[in-house]
mmCIF file of C-alpha atoms in Angstrom:
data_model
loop_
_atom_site.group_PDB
_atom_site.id
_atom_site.type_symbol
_atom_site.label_atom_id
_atom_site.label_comp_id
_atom_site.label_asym_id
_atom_site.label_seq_id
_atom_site.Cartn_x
_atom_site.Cartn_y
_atom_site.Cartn_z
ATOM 1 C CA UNK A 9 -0.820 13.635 5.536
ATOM 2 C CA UNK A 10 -0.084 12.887 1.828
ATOM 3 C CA UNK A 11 -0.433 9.106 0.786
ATOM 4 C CA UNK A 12 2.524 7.473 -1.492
ATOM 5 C CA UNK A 13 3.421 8.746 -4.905
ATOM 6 C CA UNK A 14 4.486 7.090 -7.455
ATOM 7 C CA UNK A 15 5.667 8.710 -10.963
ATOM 8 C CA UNK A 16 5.126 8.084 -13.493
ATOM 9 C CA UNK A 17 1.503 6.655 -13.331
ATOM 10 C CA UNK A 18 2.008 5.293 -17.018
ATOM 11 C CA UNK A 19 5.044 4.554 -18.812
ATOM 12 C CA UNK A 20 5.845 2.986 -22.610
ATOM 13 C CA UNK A 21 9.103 1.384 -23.372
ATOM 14 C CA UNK A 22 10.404 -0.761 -26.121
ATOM 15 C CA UNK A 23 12.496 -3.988 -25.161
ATOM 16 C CA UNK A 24 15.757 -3.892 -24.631
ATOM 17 C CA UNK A 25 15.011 -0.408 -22.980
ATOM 18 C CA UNK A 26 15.653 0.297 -19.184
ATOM 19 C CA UNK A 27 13.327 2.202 -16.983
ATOM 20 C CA UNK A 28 13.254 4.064 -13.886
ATOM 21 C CA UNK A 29 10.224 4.307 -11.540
ATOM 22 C CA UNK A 30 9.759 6.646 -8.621
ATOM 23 C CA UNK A 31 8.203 6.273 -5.029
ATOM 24 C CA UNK A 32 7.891 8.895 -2.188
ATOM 25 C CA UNK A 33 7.059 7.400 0.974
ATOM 26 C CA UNK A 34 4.642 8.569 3.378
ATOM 27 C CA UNK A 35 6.012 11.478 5.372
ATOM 28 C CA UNK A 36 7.772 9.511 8.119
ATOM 29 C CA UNK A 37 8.061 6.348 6.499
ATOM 30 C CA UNK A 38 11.528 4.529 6.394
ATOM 31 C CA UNK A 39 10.797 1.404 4.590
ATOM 32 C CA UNK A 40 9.128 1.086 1.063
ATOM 33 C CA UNK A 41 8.886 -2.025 -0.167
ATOM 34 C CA UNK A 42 7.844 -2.549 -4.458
ATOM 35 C CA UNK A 43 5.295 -5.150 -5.620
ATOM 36 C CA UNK A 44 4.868 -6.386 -8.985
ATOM 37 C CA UNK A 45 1.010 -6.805 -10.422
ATOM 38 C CA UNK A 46 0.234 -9.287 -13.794
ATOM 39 C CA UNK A 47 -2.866 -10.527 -14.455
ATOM 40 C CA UNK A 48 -0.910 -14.042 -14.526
ATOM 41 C CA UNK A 49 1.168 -14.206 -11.263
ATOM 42 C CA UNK A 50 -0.710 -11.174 -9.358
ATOM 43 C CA UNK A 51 0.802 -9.271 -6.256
ATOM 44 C CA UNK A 52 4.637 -10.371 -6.309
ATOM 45 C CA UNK A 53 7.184 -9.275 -3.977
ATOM 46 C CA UNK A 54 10.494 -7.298 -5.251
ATOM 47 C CA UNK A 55 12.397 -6.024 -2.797
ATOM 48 C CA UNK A 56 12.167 -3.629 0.416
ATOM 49 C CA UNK A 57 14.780 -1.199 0.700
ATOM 50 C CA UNK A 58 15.049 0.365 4.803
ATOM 51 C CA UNK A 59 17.663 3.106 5.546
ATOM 52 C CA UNK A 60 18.994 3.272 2.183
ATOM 53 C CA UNK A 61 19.535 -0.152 2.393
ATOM 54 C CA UNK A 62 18.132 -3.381 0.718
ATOM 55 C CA UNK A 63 17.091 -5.605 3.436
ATOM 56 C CA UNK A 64 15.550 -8.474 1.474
ATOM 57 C CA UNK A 65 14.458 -9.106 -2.352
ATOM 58 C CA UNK A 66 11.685 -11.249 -4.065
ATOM 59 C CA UNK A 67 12.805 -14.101 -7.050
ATOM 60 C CA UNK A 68 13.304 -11.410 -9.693
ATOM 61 C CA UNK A 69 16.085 -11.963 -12.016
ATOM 62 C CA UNK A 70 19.097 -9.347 -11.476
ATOM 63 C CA UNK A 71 17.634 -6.621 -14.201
ATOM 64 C CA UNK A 72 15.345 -5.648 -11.548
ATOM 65 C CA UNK A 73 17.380 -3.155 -9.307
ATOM 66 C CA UNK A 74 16.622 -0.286 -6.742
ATOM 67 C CA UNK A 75 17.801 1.966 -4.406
ATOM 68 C CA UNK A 76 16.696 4.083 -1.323
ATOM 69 C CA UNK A 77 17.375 7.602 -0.813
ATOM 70 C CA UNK A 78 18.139 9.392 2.666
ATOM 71 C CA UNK A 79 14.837 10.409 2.567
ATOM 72 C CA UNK A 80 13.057 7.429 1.937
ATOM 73 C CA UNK A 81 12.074 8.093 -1.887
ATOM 74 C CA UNK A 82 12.775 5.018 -3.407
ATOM 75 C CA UNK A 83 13.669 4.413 -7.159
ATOM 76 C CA UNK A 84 13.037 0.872 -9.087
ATOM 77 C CA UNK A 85 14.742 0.296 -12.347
ATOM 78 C CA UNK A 86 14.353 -2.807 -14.821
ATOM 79 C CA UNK A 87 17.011 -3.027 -17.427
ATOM 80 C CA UNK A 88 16.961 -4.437 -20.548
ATOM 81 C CA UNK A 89 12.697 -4.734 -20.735
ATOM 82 C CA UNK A 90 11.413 -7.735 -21.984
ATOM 83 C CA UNK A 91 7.584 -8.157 -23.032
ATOM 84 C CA UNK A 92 7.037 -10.028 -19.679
ATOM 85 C CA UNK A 93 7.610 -7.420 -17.518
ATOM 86 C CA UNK A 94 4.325 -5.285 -18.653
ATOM 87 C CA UNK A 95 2.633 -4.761 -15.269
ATOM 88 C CA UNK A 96 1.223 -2.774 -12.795
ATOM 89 C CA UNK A 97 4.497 -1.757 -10.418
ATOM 90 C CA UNK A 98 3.421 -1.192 -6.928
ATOM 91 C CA UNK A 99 5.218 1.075 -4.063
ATOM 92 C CA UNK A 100 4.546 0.741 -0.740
ATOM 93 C CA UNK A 101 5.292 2.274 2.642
ATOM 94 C CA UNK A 102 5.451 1.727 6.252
ATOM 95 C CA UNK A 103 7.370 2.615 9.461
ATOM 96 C CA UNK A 104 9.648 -0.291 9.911
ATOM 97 C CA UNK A 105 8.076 -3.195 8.246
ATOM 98 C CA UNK A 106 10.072 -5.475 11.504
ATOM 99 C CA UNK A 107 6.582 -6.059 12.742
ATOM 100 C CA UNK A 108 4.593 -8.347 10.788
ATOM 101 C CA UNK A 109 1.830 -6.757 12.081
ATOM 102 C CA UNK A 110 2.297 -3.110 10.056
ATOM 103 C CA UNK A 111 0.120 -2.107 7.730
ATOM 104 C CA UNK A 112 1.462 -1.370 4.466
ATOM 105 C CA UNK A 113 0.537 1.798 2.550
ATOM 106 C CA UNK A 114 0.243 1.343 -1.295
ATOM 107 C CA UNK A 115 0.483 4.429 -3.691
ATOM 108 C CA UNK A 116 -1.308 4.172 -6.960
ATOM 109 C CA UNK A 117 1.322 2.501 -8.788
ATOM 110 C CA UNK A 118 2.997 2.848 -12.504
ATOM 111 C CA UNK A 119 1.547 0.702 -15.250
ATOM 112 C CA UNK A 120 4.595 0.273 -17.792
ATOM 113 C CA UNK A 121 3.701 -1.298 -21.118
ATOM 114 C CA UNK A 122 6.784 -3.047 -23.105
ATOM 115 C CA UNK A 123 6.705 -3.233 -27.073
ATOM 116 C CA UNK B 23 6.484 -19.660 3.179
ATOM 117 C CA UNK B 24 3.154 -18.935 3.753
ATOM 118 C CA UNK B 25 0.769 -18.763 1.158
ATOM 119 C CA UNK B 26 -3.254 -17.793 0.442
ATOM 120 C CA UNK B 27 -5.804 -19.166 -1.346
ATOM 121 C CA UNK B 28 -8.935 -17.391 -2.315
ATOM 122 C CA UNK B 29 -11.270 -19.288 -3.326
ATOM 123 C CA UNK B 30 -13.612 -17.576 -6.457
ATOM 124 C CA UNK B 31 -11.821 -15.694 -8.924
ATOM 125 C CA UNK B 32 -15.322 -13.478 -10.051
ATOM 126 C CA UNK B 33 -18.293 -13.424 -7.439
ATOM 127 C CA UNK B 34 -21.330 -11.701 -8.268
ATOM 128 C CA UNK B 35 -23.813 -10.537 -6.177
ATOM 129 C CA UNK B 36 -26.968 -8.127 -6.508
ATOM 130 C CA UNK B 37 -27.119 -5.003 -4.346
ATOM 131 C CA UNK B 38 -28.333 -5.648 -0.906
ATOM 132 C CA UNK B 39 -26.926 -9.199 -0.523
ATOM 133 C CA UNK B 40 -24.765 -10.651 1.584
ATOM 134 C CA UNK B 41 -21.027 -10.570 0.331
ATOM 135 C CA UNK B 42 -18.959 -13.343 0.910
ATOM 136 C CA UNK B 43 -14.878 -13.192 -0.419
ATOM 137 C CA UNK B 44 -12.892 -16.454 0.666
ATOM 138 C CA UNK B 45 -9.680 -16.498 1.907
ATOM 139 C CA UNK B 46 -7.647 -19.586 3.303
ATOM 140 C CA UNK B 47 -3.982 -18.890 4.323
ATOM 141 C CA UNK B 48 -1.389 -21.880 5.154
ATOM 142 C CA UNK B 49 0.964 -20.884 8.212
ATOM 143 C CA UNK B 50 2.903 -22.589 10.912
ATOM 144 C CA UNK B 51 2.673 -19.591 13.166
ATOM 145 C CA UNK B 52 -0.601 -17.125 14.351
ATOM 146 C CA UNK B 53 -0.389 -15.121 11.279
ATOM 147 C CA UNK B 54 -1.281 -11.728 10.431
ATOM 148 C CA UNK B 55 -3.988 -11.091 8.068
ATOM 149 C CA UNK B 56 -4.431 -8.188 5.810
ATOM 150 C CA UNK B 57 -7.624 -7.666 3.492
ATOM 151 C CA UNK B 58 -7.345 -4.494 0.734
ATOM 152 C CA UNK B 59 -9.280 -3.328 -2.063
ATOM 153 C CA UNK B 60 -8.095 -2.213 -5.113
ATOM 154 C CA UNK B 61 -10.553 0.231 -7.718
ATOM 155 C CA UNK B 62 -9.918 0.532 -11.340
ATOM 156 C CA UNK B 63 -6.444 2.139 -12.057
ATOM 157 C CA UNK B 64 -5.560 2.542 -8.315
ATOM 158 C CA UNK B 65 -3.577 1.072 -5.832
ATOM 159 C CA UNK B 66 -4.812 -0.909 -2.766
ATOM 160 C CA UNK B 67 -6.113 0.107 -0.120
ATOM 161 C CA UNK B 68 -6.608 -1.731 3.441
ATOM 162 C CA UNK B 69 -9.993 -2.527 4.430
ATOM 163 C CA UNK B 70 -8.901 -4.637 7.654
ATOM 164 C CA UNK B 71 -6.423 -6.433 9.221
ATOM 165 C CA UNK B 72 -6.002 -9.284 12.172
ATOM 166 C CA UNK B 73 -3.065 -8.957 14.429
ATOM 167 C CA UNK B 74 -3.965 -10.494 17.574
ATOM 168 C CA UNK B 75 -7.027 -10.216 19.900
ATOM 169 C CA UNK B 76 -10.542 -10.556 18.662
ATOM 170 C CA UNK B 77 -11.675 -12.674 15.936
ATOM 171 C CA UNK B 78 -13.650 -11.173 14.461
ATOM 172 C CA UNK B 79 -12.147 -7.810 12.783
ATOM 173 C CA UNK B 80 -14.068 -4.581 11.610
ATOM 174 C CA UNK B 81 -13.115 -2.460 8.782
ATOM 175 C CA UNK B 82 -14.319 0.125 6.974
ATOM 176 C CA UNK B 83 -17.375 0.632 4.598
ATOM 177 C CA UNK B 84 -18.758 -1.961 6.865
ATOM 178 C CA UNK B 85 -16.611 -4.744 6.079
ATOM 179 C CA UNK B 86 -15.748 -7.124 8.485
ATOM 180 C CA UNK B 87 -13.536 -10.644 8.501
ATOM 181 C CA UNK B 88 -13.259 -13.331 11.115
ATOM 182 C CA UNK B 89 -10.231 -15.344 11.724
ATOM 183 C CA UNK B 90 -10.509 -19.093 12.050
ATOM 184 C CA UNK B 91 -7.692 -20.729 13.400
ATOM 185 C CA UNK B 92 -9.518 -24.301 13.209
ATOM 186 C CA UNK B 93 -10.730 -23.941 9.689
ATOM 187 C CA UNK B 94 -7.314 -21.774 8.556
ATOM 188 C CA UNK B 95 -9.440 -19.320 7.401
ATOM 189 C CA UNK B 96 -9.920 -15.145 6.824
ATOM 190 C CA UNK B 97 -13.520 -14.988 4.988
ATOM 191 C CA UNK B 98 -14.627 -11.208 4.275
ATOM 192 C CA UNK B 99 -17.840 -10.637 4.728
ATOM 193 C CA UNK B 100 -20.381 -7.140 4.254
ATOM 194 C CA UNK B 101 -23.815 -7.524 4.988
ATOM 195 C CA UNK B 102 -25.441 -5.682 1.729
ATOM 196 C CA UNK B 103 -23.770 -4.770 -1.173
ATOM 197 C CA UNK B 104 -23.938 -1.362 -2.726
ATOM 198 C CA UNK B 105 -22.754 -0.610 -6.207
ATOM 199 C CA UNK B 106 -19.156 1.199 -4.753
ATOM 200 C CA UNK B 107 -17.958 -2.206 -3.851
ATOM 201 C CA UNK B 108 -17.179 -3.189 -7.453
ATOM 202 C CA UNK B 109 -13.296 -3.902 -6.918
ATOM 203 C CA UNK B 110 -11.154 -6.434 -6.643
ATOM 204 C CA UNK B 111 -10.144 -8.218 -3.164
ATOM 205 C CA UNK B 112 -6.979 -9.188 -1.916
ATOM 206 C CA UNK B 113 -6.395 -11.337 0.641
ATOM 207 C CA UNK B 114 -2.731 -11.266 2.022
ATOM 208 C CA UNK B 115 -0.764 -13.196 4.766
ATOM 209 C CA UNK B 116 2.294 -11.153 6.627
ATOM 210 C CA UNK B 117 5.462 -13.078 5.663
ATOM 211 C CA UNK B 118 8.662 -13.506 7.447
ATOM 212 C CA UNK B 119 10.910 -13.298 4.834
ATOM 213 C CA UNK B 120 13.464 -16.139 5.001
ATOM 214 C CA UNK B 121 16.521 -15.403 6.895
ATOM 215 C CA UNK B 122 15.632 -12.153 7.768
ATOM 216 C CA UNK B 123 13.972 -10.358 10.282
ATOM 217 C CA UNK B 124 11.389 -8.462 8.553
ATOM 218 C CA UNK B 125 8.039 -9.198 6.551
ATOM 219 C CA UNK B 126 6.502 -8.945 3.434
ATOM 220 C CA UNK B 127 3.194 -9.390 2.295
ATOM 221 C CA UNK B 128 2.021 -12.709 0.511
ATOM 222 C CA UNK B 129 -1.318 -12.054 -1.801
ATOM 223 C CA UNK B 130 -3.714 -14.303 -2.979
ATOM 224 C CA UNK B 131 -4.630 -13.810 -6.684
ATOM 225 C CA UNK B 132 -7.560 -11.848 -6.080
ATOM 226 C CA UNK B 133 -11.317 -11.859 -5.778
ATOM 227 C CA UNK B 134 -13.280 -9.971 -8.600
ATOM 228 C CA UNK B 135 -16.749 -8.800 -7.103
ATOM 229 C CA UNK B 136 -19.514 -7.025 -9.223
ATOM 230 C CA UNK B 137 -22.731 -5.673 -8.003
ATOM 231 C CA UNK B 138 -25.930 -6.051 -10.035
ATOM 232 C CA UNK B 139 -28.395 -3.524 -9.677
#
Protein backbone atom coordinates (compact mmCIF):
# COMPACT_ATOMS: atom_id res chain seq x y z
CA UNK A 1 0.00 0.00 0.00
CA UNK A 2 1.47 3.43 -0.97
CA UNK A 3 2.45 5.74 2.06
CA UNK A 4 1.30 9.65 1.92
CA UNK A 5 2.42 12.02 -0.76
CA UNK A 6 2.99 15.18 -0.55
CA UNK A 7 3.92 17.60 -3.65
CA UNK A 8 5.79 19.47 -3.96
CA UNK A 9 8.75 18.17 -1.78
CA UNK A 10 10.42 21.75 -2.14
CA UNK A 11 8.92 24.93 -2.90
CA UNK A 12 10.41 28.84 -3.19
CA UNK A 13 8.17 31.77 -2.83
CA UNK A 14 8.67 35.42 -2.32
CA UNK A 15 6.49 37.25 0.44
CA UNK A 16 3.49 38.47 -0.20
CA UNK A 17 3.09 35.29 -2.47
CA UNK A 18 0.43 32.51 -1.75
CA UNK A 19 1.08 28.86 -2.03
CA UNK A 20 -0.63 25.70 -2.45
CA UNK A 21 0.58 22.34 -1.03
CA UNK A 22 -0.73 18.90 -1.85
CA UNK A 23 -1.42 15.66 0.26
CA UNK A 24 -2.81 12.22 -0.87
CA UNK A 25 -3.84 10.17 1.90
CA UNK A 26 -3.20 6.66 2.37
CA UNK A 27 -5.52 4.56 0.25
CA UNK A 28 -8.46 4.34 2.67
CA UNK A 29 -7.71 7.11 4.78
CA UNK A 30 -10.48 9.77 5.54
CA UNK A 31 -8.78 12.16 7.78
CA UNK A 32 -5.43 14.04 7.06
CA UNK A 33 -4.46 16.24 9.40
CA UNK A 34 -1.19 19.09 8.41
CA UNK A 35 1.64 19.85 10.86
CA UNK A 36 3.90 22.66 10.74
CA UNK A 37 7.92 21.96 11.44
CA UNK A 38 10.51 25.17 12.50
CA UNK A 39 13.48 24.65 14.07
CA UNK A 40 12.00 27.30 16.71
CA UNK A 41 8.46 26.04 17.65
CA UNK A 42 8.88 22.31 16.15
CA UNK A 43 5.84 19.93 15.33
CA UNK A 44 2.72 22.41 15.39
CA UNK A 45 -0.72 21.49 14.74
CA UNK A 46 -2.82 23.19 11.70
CA UNK A 47 -5.80 21.77 11.09
CA UNK A 48 -7.46 18.21 10.28
CA UNK A 49 -9.86 18.21 7.62
CA UNK A 50 -12.41 14.62 7.79
CA UNK A 51 -15.07 14.14 5.03
CA UNK A 52 -14.31 17.20 3.25
CA UNK A 53 -14.78 18.89 6.25
CA UNK A 54 -12.59 20.88 8.79
CA UNK A 55 -13.18 19.39 12.08
CA UNK A 56 -10.73 21.36 14.22
CA UNK A 57 -7.68 23.90 13.52
CA UNK A 58 -4.36 24.73 15.40
CA UNK A 59 -3.55 28.78 16.50
CA UNK A 60 -2.57 29.74 12.95
CA UNK A 61 -3.58 33.10 11.87
CA UNK A 62 -6.45 33.03 9.05
CA UNK A 63 -3.80 33.03 5.90
CA UNK A 64 -3.40 29.49 6.62
CA UNK A 65 -6.40 27.74 4.81
CA UNK A 66 -7.28 24.16 3.45
CA UNK A 67 -9.62 22.02 2.09
CA UNK A 68 -10.47 18.24 1.68
CA UNK A 69 -11.42 16.59 -1.40
CA UNK A 70 -14.04 13.62 -1.80
CA UNK A 71 -11.27 11.56 -1.97
CA UNK A 72 -9.36 12.48 0.85
CA UNK A 73 -6.43 14.48 -1.02
CA UNK A 74 -6.08 17.35 0.95
CA UNK A 75 -4.72 20.83 -0.20
CA UNK A 76 -3.03 23.54 2.33
CA UNK A 77 -2.62 27.05 1.16
CA UNK A 78 -0.83 30.08 3.03
CA UNK A 79 -1.59 33.43 1.58
CA UNK A 80 0.23 36.34 1.61
CA UNK A 81 3.89 34.46 2.80
CA UNK A 82 5.73 36.10 5.28
CA UNK A 83 9.50 35.12 6.13
CA UNK A 84 8.15 33.25 9.25
CA UNK A 85 6.40 30.76 7.65
CA UNK A 86 9.70 28.96 6.07
CA UNK A 87 9.21 25.39 7.34
CA UNK A 88 8.95 21.96 6.88
CA UNK A 89 4.88 21.40 6.14
CA UNK A 90 3.82 18.05 7.27
CA UNK A 91 0.67 15.82 5.96
CA UNK A 92 -0.61 13.20 7.73
CA UNK A 93 -3.15 10.40 7.52
CA UNK A 94 -5.28 8.09 9.40
CA UNK A 95 -8.68 6.31 9.42
CA UNK A 96 -10.74 8.46 11.65
CA UNK A 97 -8.43 10.21 13.94
CA UNK A 98 -11.83 9.88 16.79
CA UNK A 99 -9.61 7.48 18.61
CA UNK A 100 -6.80 8.95 20.34
CA UNK A 101 -5.27 5.88 20.08
CA UNK A 102 -4.64 5.93 15.93
CA UNK A 103 -1.56 6.07 14.63
CA UNK A 104 -0.88 8.80 12.38
CA UNK A 105 0.86 8.29 9.02
CA UNK A 106 3.26 11.16 7.98
CA UNK A 107 4.30 11.62 4.24
CA UNK A 108 7.62 13.23 3.60
CA UNK A 109 6.49 16.66 3.74
CA UNK A 110 7.16 20.07 1.58
CA UNK A 111 9.95 22.33 2.74
CA UNK A 112 8.84 25.92 1.41
CA UNK A 113 11.48 28.62 1.70
CA UNK A 114 10.07 32.43 1.75
CA UNK A 115 12.34 35.38 0.37
CA UNK B 1 -3.83 20.65 26.95
CA UNK B 2 -1.40 18.22 27.31
CA UNK B 3 2.02 18.83 26.69
CA UNK B 4 5.73 16.88 26.49
CA UNK B 5 8.88 17.53 27.60
CA UNK B 6 11.97 15.85 26.38
CA UNK B 7 14.52 16.28 28.21
CA UNK B 8 18.16 16.60 26.00
CA UNK B 9 17.99 18.45 22.94
CA UNK B 10 21.47 16.49 21.34
CA UNK B 11 22.48 13.06 23.02
CA UNK B 12 25.42 11.34 21.87
CA UNK B 13 26.29 8.02 22.24
CA UNK B 14 29.02 5.57 20.71
CA UNK B 15 27.86 2.48 18.82
CA UNK B 16 26.97 -0.35 21.04
CA UNK B 17 25.69 1.70 24.01
CA UNK B 18 22.77 1.92 25.63
CA UNK B 19 20.36 4.68 24.19
CA UNK B 20 18.39 6.57 26.40
CA UNK B 21 15.74 9.54 24.78
CA UNK B 22 13.57 11.24 27.64
CA UNK B 23 10.22 11.97 27.42
CA UNK B 24 7.84 13.39 30.24
CA UNK B 25 4.21 14.18 29.17
CA UNK B 26 1.67 16.25 31.54
CA UNK B 27 -2.01 14.74 31.31
CA UNK B 28 -5.07 14.52 33.44
CA UNK B 29 -6.22 11.39 31.72
CA UNK B 30 -4.23 7.74 30.76
CA UNK B 31 -2.75 9.18 27.72
CA UNK B 32 -1.63 7.79 24.58
CA UNK B 33 1.91 7.86 23.71
CA UNK B 34 3.46 7.96 20.35
CA UNK B 35 7.38 7.81 19.72
CA UNK B 36 8.59 8.52 15.74
CA UNK B 37 11.72 9.05 14.06
CA UNK B 38 12.40 11.37 11.59
CA UNK B 39 15.83 10.92 8.96
CA UNK B 40 17.30 13.75 7.12
CA UNK B 41 14.77 15.30 4.60
CA UNK B 42 11.95 12.82 5.51
CA UNK B 43 8.96 12.68 7.33
CA UNK B 44 8.34 10.72 10.59
CA UNK B 45 7.92 7.66 11.03
CA UNK B 46 6.40 5.64 14.18
CA UNK B 47 8.68 3.57 16.07
CA UNK B 48 6.05 2.73 18.96
CA UNK B 49 3.16 3.66 20.60
CA UNK B 50 1.25 3.02 24.20
CA UNK B 51 -2.45 2.70 24.11
CA UNK B 52 -3.41 0.65 26.93
CA UNK B 53 -2.16 -2.73 28.31
CA UNK B 54 1.45 -3.44 28.95
CA UNK B 55 3.97 -1.05 30.02
CA UNK B 56 6.39 -1.66 28.57
CA UNK B 57 5.98 -1.21 24.57
CA UNK B 58 8.14 -2.80 21.68
CA UNK B 59 8.86 -1.22 18.46
CA UNK B 60 10.79 -1.69 15.73
CA UNK B 61 14.64 -1.72 15.06
CA UNK B 62 14.60 -2.89 18.58
CA UNK B 63 13.33 0.04 20.24
CA UNK B 64 11.34 -0.20 23.10
CA UNK B 65 9.59 2.52 25.72
CA UNK B 66 7.98 1.98 29.08
CA UNK B 67 5.19 3.98 30.40
CA UNK B 68 5.34 5.32 33.92
CA UNK B 69 2.29 6.50 35.25
CA UNK B 70 4.02 7.36 38.77
CA UNK B 71 6.97 9.15 37.35
CA UNK B 72 4.70 10.72 34.18
CA UNK B 73 7.04 9.36 32.04
CA UNK B 74 7.64 7.63 28.21
CA UNK B 75 11.65 7.09 28.19
CA UNK B 76 12.86 5.32 24.81
CA UNK B 77 15.26 3.10 25.24
CA UNK B 78 17.54 0.57 22.53
CA UNK B 79 20.00 -1.53 23.97
CA UNK B 80 23.11 -0.81 21.43
CA UNK B 81 23.31 1.74 19.08
CA UNK B 82 24.22 1.24 15.48
CA UNK B 83 25.15 4.04 13.16
CA UNK B 84 21.30 3.96 11.29
CA UNK B 85 19.90 5.46 14.39
CA UNK B 86 21.28 8.94 13.66
CA UNK B 87 17.78 10.84 13.59
CA UNK B 88 15.91 12.88 15.45
CA UNK B 89 13.19 11.66 18.17
CA UNK B 90 9.89 12.79 18.78
CA UNK B 91 8.05 12.20 21.57
CA UNK B 92 4.23 13.00 21.19
CA UNK B 93 1.13 12.87 23.53
CA UNK B 94 -2.50 12.12 21.73
CA UNK B 95 -4.55 15.30 22.32
CA UNK B 96 -8.18 15.81 22.65
CA UNK B 97 -8.61 18.76 20.91
CA UNK B 98 -10.74 21.23 22.91
CA UNK B 99 -14.35 21.05 22.28
CA UNK B 100 -14.19 18.48 19.95
CA UNK B 101 -14.26 14.98 19.73
CA UNK B 102 -11.20 14.07 17.97
CA UNK B 103 -7.29 14.18 18.62
CA UNK B 104 -4.29 15.57 17.52
CA UNK B 105 -0.89 14.94 18.24
CA UNK B 106 1.17 17.17 20.77
CA UNK B 107 5.21 16.87 20.05
CA UNK B 108 7.92 17.56 22.15
CA UNK B 109 10.72 19.58 20.46
CA UNK B 110 12.77 16.76 19.64
CA UNK B 111 15.72 14.65 20.65
CA UNK B 112 18.87 14.86 18.32
CA UNK B 113 20.88 11.47 18.68
CA UNK B 114 24.31 10.82 16.92
CA UNK B 115 26.27 7.68 16.95
CA UNK B 116 30.07 7.72 17.23
CA UNK B 117 31.84 5.06 15.70
Amino acid sequence: KAGVTQTPRYLIKTRGQQVTLSCSPISGHRSVSWYQQTPGQGLQFLFEYFSETQRNKGNFPGRFSGRQFSNSRSEMNVSTLELGDSALYLCASSWEQVRGSETQYFGPGTRLLVL
Amino acid sequence: AQSVTQLGSHVSVSEGALVLLRCNYSSSVPPYLFWYVQYPNQGLQLLLKYTTGATLVKGINGFEAEFKKSETSFHLTKPSAHMSDAAEYFCAVSDRISGGSNYKLTFGKGTLLTVNP
